Short mmCIF file of C-alpha atoms and ligand atoms in Angstrom, two decimals:
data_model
loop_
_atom_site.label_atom_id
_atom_site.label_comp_id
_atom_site.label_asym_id
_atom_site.label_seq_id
_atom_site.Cartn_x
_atom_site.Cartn_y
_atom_site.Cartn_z
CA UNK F 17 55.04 26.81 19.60
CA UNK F 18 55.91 24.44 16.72
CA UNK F 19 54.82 24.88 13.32
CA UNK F 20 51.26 25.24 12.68
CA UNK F 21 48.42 23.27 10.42
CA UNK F 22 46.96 25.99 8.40
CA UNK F 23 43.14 25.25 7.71
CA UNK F 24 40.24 27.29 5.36
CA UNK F 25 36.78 26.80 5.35
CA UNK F 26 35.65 26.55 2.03
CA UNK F 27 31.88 26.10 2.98
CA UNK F 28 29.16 26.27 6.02
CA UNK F 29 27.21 23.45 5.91
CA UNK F 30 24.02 25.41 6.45
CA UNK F 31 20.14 24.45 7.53
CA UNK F 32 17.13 26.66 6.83
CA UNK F 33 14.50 26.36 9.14
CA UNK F 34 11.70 23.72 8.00
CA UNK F 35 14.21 21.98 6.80
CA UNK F 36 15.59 18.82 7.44
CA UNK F 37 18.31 19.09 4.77
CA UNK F 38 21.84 20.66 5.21
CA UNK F 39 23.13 22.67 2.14
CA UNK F 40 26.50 23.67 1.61
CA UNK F 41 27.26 27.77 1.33
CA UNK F 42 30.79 28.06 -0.33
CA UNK F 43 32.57 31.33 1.90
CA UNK F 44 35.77 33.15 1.69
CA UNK F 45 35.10 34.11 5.66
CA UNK F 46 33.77 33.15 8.25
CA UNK F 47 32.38 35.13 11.59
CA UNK F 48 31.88 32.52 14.83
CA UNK F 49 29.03 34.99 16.35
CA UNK F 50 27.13 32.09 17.44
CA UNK F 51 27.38 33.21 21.44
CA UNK F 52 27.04 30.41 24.05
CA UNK F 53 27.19 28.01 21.48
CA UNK F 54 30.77 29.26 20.01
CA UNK F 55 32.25 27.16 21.43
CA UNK F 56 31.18 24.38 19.94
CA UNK F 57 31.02 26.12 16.70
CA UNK F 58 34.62 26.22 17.34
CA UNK F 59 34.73 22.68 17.57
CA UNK F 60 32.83 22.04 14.29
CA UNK F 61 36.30 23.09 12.58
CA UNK F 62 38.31 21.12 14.93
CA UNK F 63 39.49 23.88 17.08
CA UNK F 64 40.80 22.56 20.43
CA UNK F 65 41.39 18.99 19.38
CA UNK F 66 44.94 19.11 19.11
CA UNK F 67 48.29 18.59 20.89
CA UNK F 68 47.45 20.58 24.37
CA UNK F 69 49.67 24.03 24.41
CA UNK F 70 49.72 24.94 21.15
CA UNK F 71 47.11 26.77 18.97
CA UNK F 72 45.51 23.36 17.80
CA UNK F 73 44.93 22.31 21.23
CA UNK F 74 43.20 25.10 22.38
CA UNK F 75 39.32 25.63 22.79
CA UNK F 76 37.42 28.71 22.51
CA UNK F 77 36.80 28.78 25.94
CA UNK F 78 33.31 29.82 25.46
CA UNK F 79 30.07 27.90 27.01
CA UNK F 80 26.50 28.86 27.95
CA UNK F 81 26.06 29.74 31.44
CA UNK F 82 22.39 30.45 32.65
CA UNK F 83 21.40 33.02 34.22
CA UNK F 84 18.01 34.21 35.86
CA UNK F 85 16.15 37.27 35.19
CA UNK F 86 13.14 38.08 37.64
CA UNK F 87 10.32 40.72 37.61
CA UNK F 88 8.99 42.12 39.83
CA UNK F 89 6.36 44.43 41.55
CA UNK F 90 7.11 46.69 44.14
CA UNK F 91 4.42 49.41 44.70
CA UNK F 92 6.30 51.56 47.17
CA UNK F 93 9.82 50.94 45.68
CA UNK F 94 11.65 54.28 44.49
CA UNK F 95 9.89 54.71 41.05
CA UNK F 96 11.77 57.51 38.84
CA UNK F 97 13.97 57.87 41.19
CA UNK F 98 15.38 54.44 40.39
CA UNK F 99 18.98 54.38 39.06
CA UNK F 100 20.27 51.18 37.12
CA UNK F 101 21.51 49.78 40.68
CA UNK F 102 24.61 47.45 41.24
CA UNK F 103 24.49 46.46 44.97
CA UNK F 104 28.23 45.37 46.56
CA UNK F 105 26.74 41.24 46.70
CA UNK F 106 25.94 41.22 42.89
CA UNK F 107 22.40 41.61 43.03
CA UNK F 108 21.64 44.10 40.07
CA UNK F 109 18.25 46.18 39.59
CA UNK F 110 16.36 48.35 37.43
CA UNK F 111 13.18 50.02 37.11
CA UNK F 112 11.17 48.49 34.05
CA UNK F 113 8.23 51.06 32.79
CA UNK F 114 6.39 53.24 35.33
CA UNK F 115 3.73 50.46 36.95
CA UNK F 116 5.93 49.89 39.92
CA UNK F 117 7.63 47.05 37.99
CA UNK F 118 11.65 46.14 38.32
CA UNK F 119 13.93 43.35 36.85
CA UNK F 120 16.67 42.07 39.12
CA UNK F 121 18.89 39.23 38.81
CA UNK F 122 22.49 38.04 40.05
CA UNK F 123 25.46 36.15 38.49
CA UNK F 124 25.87 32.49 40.75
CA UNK F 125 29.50 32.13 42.86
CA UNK F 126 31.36 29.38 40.58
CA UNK F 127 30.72 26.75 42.50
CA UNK F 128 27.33 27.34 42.55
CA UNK F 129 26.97 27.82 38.53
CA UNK F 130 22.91 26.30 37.43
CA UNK F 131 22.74 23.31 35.02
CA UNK F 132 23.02 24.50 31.83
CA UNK F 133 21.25 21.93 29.58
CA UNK F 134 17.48 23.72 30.40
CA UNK F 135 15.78 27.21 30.56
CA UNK F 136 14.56 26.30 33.92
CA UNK F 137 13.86 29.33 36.60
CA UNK F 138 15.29 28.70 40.12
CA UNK F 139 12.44 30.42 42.40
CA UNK F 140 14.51 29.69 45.31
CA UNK F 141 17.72 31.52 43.84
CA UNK F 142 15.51 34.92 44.12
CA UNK F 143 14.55 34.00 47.49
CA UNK F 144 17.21 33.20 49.14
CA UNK F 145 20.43 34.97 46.97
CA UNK F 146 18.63 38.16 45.70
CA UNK F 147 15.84 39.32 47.74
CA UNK F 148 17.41 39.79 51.41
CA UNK F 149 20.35 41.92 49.63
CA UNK F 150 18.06 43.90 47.61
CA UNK F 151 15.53 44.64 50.19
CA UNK F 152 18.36 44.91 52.79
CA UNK F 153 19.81 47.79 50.13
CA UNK F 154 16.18 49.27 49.60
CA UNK F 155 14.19 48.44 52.41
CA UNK F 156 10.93 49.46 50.51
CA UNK F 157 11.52 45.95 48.44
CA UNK F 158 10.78 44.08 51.74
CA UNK F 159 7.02 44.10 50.33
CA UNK F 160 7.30 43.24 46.30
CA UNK F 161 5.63 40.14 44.15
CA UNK F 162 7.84 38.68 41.72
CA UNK F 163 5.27 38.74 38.70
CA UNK F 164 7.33 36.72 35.93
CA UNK F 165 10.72 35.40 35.55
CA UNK F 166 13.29 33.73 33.20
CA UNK F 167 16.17 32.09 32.10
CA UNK F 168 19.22 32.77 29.33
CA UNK F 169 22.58 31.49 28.33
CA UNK F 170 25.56 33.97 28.78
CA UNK F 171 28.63 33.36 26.23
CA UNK F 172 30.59 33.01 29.08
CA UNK F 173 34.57 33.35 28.00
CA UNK F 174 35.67 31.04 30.99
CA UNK F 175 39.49 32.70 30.34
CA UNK F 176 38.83 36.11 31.05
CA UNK F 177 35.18 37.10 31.14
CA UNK F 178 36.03 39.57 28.03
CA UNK F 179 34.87 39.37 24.19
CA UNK F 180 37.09 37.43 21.74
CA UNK F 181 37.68 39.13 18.40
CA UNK F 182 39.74 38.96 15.47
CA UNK F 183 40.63 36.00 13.07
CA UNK F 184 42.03 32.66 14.72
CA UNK F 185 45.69 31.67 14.47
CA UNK F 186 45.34 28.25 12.71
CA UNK F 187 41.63 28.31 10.66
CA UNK F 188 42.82 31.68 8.96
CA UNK F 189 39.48 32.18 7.74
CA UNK F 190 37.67 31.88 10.63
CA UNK F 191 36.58 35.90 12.63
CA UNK F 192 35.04 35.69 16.05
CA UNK F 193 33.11 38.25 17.98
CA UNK F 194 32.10 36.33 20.70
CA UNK F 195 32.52 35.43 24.29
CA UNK F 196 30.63 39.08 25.71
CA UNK F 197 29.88 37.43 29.08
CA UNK F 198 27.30 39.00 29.65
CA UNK F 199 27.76 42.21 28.55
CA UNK F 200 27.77 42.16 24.68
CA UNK F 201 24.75 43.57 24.60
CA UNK F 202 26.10 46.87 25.00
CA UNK F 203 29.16 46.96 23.25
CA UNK F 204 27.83 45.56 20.48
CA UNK F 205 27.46 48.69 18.06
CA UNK F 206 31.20 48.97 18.56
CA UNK F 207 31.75 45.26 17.97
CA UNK F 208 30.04 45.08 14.57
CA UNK F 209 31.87 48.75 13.72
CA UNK F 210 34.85 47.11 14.44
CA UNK F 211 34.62 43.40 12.58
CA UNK F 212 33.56 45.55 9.31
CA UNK F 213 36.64 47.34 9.43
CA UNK F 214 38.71 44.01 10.36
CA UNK F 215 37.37 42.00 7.51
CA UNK F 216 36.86 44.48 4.84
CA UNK F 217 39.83 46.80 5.39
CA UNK F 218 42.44 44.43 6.80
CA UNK F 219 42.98 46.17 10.51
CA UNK F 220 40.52 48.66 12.74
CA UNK F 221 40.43 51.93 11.41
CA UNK F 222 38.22 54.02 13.96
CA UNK F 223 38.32 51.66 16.88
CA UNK F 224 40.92 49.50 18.18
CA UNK F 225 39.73 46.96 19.85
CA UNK F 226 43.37 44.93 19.40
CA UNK F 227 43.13 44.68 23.71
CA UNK F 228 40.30 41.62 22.47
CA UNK F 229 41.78 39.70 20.09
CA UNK F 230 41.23 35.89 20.46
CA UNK F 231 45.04 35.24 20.32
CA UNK F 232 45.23 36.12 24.08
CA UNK F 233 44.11 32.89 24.78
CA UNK F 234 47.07 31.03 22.76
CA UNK F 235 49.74 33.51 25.03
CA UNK F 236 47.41 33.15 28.20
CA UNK F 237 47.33 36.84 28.65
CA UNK F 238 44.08 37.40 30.16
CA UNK F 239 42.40 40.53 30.09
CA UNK F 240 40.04 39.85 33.59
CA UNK F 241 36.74 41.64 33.62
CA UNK F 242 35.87 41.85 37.20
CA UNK F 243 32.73 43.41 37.32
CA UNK F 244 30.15 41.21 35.87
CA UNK F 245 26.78 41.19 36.84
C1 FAD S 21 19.68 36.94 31.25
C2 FAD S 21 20.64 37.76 30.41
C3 FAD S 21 20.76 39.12 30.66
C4 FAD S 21 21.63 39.89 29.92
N1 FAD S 21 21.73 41.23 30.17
C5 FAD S 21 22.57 41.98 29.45
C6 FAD S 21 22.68 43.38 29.69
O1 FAD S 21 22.00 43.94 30.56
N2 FAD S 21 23.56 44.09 28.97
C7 FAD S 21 24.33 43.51 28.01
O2 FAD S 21 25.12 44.21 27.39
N3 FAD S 21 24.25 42.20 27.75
C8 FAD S 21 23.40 41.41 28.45
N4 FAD S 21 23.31 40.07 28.21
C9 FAD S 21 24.28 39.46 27.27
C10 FAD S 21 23.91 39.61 25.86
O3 FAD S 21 22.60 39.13 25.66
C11 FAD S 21 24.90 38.80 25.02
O4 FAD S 21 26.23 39.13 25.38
C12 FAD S 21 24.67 39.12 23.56
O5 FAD S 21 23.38 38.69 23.19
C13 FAD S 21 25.69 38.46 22.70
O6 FAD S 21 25.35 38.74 21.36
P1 FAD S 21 25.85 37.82 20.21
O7 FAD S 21 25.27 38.35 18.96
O8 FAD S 21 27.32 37.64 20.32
O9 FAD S 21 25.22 36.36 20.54
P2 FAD S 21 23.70 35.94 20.59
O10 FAD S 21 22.80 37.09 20.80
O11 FAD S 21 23.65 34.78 21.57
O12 FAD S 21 23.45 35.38 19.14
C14 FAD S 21 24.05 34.18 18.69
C15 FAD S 21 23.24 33.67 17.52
O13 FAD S 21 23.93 32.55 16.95
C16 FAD S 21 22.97 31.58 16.62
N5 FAD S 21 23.64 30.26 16.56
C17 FAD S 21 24.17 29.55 17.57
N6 FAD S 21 24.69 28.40 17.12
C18 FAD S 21 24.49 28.39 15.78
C19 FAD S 21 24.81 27.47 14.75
N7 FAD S 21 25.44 26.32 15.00
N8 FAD S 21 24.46 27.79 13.49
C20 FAD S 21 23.82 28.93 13.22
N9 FAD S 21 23.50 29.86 14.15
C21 FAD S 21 23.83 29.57 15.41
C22 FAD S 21 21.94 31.67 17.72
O14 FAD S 21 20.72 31.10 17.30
C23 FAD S 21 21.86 33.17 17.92
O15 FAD S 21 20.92 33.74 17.04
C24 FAD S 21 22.42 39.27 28.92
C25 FAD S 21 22.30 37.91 28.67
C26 FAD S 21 21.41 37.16 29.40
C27 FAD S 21 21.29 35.69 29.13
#
């Protein structure tokens, strides 16, 4: 890699809500937590606009991805005896409450990824990805209603699927903790445990969570997570 352009923030350029105003907030650091819109947080510094291959060059690889949650009713499906289900296609399930009500969902193959730009629900997606593998895997979901459904944007980390932690190379003031995939829901007690100890003490101290740094994406060392949902 050749030599490197060292940058700071100095200040966030920040808007309150009812404003219309921007007003600058002078930091020392900076955490990009912003999820599927790190990325372009990212960007806001100038990260990924330089020569391709070295640290300048490269993007957070991290963009929203929507995914589709769906509810639904199922008076004969197992009840209690519901556990949180994974089936081999993708389809996930779990019981929600004790009024016969489930969510489901499943993550799209790649080349069928939803636009991204709206919240929009894809009825059909339920019909024709999720409900024949779910009520082939529990045949009492042959007979359900879907009562209610939506939409959210994963922080999908197109590189590896993983979180992305720790301070970046070249804007030395800039921590992320983003790029969960999914799955940052979960580990994020641990995440914000971590981050305190990275930024106020200098290194981890009761959790290492080195395995996530952000710089894997500089060395292209990937650290695949294969089972997404
Ligand atoms: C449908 C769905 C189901 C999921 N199910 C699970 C699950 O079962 N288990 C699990 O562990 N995880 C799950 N997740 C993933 C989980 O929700 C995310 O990984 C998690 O919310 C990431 O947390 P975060 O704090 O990093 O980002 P977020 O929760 O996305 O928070 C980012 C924040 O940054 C703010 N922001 C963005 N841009 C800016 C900006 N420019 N300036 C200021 N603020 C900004 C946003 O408004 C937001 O408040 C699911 C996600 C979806 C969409």
């Amino acid at each position: 890699m050749g030599r490197l352009h060292i940058k700071r923030i100095t200040h966030a350029n920040v808007q309150m809500p009812n404003s219309i105003e921007f007003q600058p907030v002078e930091c020392t650091v900076v955490i990009n937590a912003a999820g599927a819109n790190s990325g372009k947080v990212a960007e806001m510094v100038g990260i990924g606009f330089g020569p391709q291959g070295m640290v300048e060059g490269t993007p957070i690889p991290v963009e929203p991805r929507k995914r589709y949650i769906y509810v639904v009713h199922c008076p004969h499906g197992p009840g209690m005896d519901t556990p949180f289900l994974v089936d081999y296609s993708g389809v996930y399930l779990r019981r929600e409450g004790l009024g016969g009500n489930y969510i489901t969902g499943l993550s799209p193959d790649e080349v069928e990824e939803p636009n991204s730009t709206n919240l929009d629900v894809d009825h059909d997606f339920f019909h024709e990805k999720i409900w024949p593998n779910l009520a082939h895997r529990v045949p009492a979901f042959e007979c359900l209603k879907v009562t209610s459904a939506w939409a959210g944007f994963y922080d999908y980390n197109t590189f590896d699927q993983n979180g992305l932690l720790g301070i970046h190379h070249q804007v030395r003031n800039m921590y992320f903790a983003t790029g969960f995939s999914g799955h940052g829901l979960q580990q994020s007690p641990a995440i914000g445990r971590a981050m305190a100890e990275l930024i106020l003490d200098g290194s981890y101290q009761t959790l290492n969570l080195s395995a996530l740094d952000v710089k894997r994406i500089f060395y292209e060392e990937p650290l695949l997570e294969k089972n997404i949902v």
